[in-house]
PDB file of C-alpha atoms in Angstrom:
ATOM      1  CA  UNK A  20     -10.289   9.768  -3.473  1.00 44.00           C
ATOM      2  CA  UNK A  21     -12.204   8.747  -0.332  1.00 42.00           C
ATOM      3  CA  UNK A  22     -13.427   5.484   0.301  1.00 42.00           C
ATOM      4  CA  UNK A  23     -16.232   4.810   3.018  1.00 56.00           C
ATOM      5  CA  UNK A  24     -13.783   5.747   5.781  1.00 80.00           C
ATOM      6  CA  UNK A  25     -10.819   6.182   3.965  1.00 93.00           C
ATOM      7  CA  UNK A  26      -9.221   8.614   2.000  1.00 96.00           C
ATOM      8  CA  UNK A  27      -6.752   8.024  -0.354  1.00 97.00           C
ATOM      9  CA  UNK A  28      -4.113  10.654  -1.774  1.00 97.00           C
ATOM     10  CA  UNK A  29      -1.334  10.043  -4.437  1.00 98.00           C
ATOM     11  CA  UNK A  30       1.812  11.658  -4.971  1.00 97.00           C
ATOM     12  CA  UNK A  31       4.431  11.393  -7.104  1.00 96.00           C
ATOM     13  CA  UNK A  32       8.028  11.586  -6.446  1.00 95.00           C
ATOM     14  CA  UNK A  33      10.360  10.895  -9.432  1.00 94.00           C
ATOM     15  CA  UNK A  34       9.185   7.026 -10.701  1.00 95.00           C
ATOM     16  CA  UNK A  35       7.703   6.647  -7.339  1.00 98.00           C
ATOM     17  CA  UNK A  36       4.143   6.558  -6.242  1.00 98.00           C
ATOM     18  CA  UNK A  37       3.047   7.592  -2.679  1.00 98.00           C
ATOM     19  CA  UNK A  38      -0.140   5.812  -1.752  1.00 98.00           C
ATOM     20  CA  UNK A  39      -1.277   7.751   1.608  1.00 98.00           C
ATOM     21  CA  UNK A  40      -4.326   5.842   3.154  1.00 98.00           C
ATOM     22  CA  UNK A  41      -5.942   7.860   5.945  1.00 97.00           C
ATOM     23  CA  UNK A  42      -8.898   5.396   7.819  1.00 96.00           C
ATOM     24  CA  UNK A  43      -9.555   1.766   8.333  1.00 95.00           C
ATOM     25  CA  UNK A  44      -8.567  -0.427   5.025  1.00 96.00           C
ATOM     26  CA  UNK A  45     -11.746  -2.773   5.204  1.00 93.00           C
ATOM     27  CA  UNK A  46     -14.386  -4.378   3.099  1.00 91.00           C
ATOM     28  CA  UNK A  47     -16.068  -1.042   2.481  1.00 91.00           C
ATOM     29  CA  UNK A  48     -13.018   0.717   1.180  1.00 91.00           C
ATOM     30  CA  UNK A  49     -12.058  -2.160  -1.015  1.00 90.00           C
ATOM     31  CA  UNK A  50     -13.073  -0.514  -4.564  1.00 91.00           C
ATOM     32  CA  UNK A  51     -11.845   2.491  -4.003  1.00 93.00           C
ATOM     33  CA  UNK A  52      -8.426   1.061  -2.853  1.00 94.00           C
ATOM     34  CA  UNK A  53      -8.436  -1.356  -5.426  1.00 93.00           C
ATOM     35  CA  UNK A  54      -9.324   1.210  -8.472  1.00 95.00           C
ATOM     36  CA  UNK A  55      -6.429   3.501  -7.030  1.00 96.00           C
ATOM     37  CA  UNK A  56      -4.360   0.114  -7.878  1.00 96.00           C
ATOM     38  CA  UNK A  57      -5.843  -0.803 -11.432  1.00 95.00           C
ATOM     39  CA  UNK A  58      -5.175   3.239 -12.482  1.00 96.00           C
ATOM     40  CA  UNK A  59      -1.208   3.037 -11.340  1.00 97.00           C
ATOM     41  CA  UNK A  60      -1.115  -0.022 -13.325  1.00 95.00           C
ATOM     42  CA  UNK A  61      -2.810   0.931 -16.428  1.00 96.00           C
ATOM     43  CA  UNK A  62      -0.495   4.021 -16.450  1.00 97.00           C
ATOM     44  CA  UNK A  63       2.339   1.425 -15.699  1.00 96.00           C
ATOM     45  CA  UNK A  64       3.430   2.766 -13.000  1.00 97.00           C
ATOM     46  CA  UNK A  65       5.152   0.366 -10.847  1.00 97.00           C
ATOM     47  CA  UNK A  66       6.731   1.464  -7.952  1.00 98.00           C
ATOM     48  CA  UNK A  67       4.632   2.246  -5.197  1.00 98.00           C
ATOM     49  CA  UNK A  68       4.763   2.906  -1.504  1.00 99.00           C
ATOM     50  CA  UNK A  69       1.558   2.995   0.705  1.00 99.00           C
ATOM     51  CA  UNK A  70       1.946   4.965   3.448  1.00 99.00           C
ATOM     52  CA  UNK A  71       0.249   3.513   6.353  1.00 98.00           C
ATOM     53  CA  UNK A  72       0.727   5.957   9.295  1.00 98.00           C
ATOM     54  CA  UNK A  73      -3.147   6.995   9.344  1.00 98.00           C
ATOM     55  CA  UNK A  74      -4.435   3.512   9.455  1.00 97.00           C
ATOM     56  CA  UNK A  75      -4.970   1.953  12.960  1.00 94.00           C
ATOM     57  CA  UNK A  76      -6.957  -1.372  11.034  1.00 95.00           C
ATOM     58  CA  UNK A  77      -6.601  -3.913   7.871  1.00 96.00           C
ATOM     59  CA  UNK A  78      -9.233  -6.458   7.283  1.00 95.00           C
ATOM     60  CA  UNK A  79      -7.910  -9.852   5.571  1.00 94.00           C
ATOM     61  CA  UNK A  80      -9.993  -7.994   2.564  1.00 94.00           C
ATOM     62  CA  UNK A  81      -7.698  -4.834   2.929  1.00 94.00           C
ATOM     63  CA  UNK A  82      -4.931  -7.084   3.137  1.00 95.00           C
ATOM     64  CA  UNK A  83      -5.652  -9.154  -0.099  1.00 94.00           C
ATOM     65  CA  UNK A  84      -5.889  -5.571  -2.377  1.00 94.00           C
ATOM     66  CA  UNK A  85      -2.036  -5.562  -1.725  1.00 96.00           C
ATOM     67  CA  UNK A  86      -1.071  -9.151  -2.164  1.00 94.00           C
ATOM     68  CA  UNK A  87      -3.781  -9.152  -5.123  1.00 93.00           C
ATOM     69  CA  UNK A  88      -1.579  -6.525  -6.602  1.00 93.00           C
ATOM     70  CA  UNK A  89       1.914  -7.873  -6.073  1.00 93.00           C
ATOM     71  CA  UNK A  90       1.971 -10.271  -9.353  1.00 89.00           C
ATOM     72  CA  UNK A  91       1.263  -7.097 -11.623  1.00 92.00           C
ATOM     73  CA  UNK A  92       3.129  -4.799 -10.069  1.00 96.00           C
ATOM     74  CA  UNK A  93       6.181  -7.036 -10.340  1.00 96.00           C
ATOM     75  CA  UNK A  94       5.911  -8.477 -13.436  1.00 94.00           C
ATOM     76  CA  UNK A  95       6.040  -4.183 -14.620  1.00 94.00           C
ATOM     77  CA  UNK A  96       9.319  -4.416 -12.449  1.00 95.00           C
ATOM     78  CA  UNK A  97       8.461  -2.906  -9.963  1.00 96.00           C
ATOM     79  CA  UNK A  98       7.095  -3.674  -6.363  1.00 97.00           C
ATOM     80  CA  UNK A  99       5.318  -2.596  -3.363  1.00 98.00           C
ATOM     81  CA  UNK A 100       6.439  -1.150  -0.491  1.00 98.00           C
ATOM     82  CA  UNK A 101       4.360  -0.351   3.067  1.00 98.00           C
ATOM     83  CA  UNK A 102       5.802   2.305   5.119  1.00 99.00           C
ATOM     84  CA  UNK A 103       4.823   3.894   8.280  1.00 99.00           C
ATOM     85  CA  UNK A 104       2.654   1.411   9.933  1.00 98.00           C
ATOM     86  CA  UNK A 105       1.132   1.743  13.037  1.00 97.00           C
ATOM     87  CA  UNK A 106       1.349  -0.477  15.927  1.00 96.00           C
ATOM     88  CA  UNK A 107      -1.878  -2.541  15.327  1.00 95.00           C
ATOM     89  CA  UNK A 108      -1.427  -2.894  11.616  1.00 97.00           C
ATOM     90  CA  UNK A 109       2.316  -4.151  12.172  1.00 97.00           C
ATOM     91  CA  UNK A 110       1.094  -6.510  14.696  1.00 96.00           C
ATOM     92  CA  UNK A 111      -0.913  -8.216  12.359  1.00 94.00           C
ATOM     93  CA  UNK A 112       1.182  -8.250   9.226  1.00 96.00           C
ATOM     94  CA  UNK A 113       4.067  -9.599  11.866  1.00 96.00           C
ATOM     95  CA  UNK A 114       1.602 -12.309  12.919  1.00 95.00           C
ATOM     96  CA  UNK A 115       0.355 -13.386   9.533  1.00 92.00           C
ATOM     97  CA  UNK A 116       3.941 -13.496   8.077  1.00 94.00           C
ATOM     98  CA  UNK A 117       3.134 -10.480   5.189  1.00 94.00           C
ATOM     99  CA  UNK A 118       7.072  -9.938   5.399  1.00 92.00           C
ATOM    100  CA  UNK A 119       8.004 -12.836   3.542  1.00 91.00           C
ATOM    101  CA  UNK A 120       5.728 -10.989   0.650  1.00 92.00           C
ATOM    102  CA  UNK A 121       5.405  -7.439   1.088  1.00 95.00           C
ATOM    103  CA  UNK A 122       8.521  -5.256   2.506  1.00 96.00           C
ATOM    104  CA  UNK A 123       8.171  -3.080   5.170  1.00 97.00           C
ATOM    105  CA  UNK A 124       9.016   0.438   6.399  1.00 98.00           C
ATOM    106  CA  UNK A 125       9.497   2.902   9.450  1.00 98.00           C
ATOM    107  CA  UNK A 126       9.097   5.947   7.276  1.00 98.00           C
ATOM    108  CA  UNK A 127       8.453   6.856   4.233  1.00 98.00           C
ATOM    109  CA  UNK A 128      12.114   7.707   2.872  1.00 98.00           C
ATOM    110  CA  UNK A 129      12.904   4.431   3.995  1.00 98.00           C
ATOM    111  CA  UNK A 130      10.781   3.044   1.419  1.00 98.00           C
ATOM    112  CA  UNK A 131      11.706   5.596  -1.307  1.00 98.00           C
ATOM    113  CA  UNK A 132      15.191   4.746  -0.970  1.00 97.00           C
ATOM    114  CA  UNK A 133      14.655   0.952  -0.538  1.00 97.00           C
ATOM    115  CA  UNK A 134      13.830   1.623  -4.633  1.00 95.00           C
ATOM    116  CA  UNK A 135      17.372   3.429  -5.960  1.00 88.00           C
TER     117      UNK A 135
END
């Protein structure tokens, strides 16, 4: 699925879904993020990590897709996971805090396994 500037792919391993974001998570991606979000949920799937490696920027809109997401994706019993983030996108979730909401990875196995 591509976005403005980003592209999204999905995989699948066991109950886990890989979000892989490749681009800038901004205003102009927003629907295309966010519809990525609505499907997983309407096929109830639940766990989810978004792999982050290929995004050097988050806007507060980027930012409020995942949080947005977080209520639904929990109350399925599951929850989200961010793996892989680059230096600038970890120094902003670090200053705003987004630990205390959304758990973070260094790699993606990490995050997989966070889930067994």
């Amino acid at each position: 699925m591509q976005g403005c500037d980003l592209q999204i792919n999905i995989e699948q391993k066991a109950d886990i879904c890989i979000i892989k974001c490749i681009g800038n998570i901004d205003s102009d991606a927003y629907s295309g993020l966010k519809e990525v979000f609505d499907k997983l949920m309407r096929e109830k799937k639940y766990k989810i990590v978004v792999d982050l490696s290929d995004v050097n920027f988050i806007s507060s809109t980027g930012w409020g897709i995942f949080i947005g997401s977080l209520q639904k994706i929990r109350s399925g019993g599951g929850d989200l996971r961010l793996a892989a983030m680059t230096e600038e996108v970890e120094n902003i979730y670090n200053m705003v805090n987004f630990g205390e909401l959304l758990l973070s990875y260094d790699t993606i196995e990490e995050a997989i396994d966070s889930f067994k």
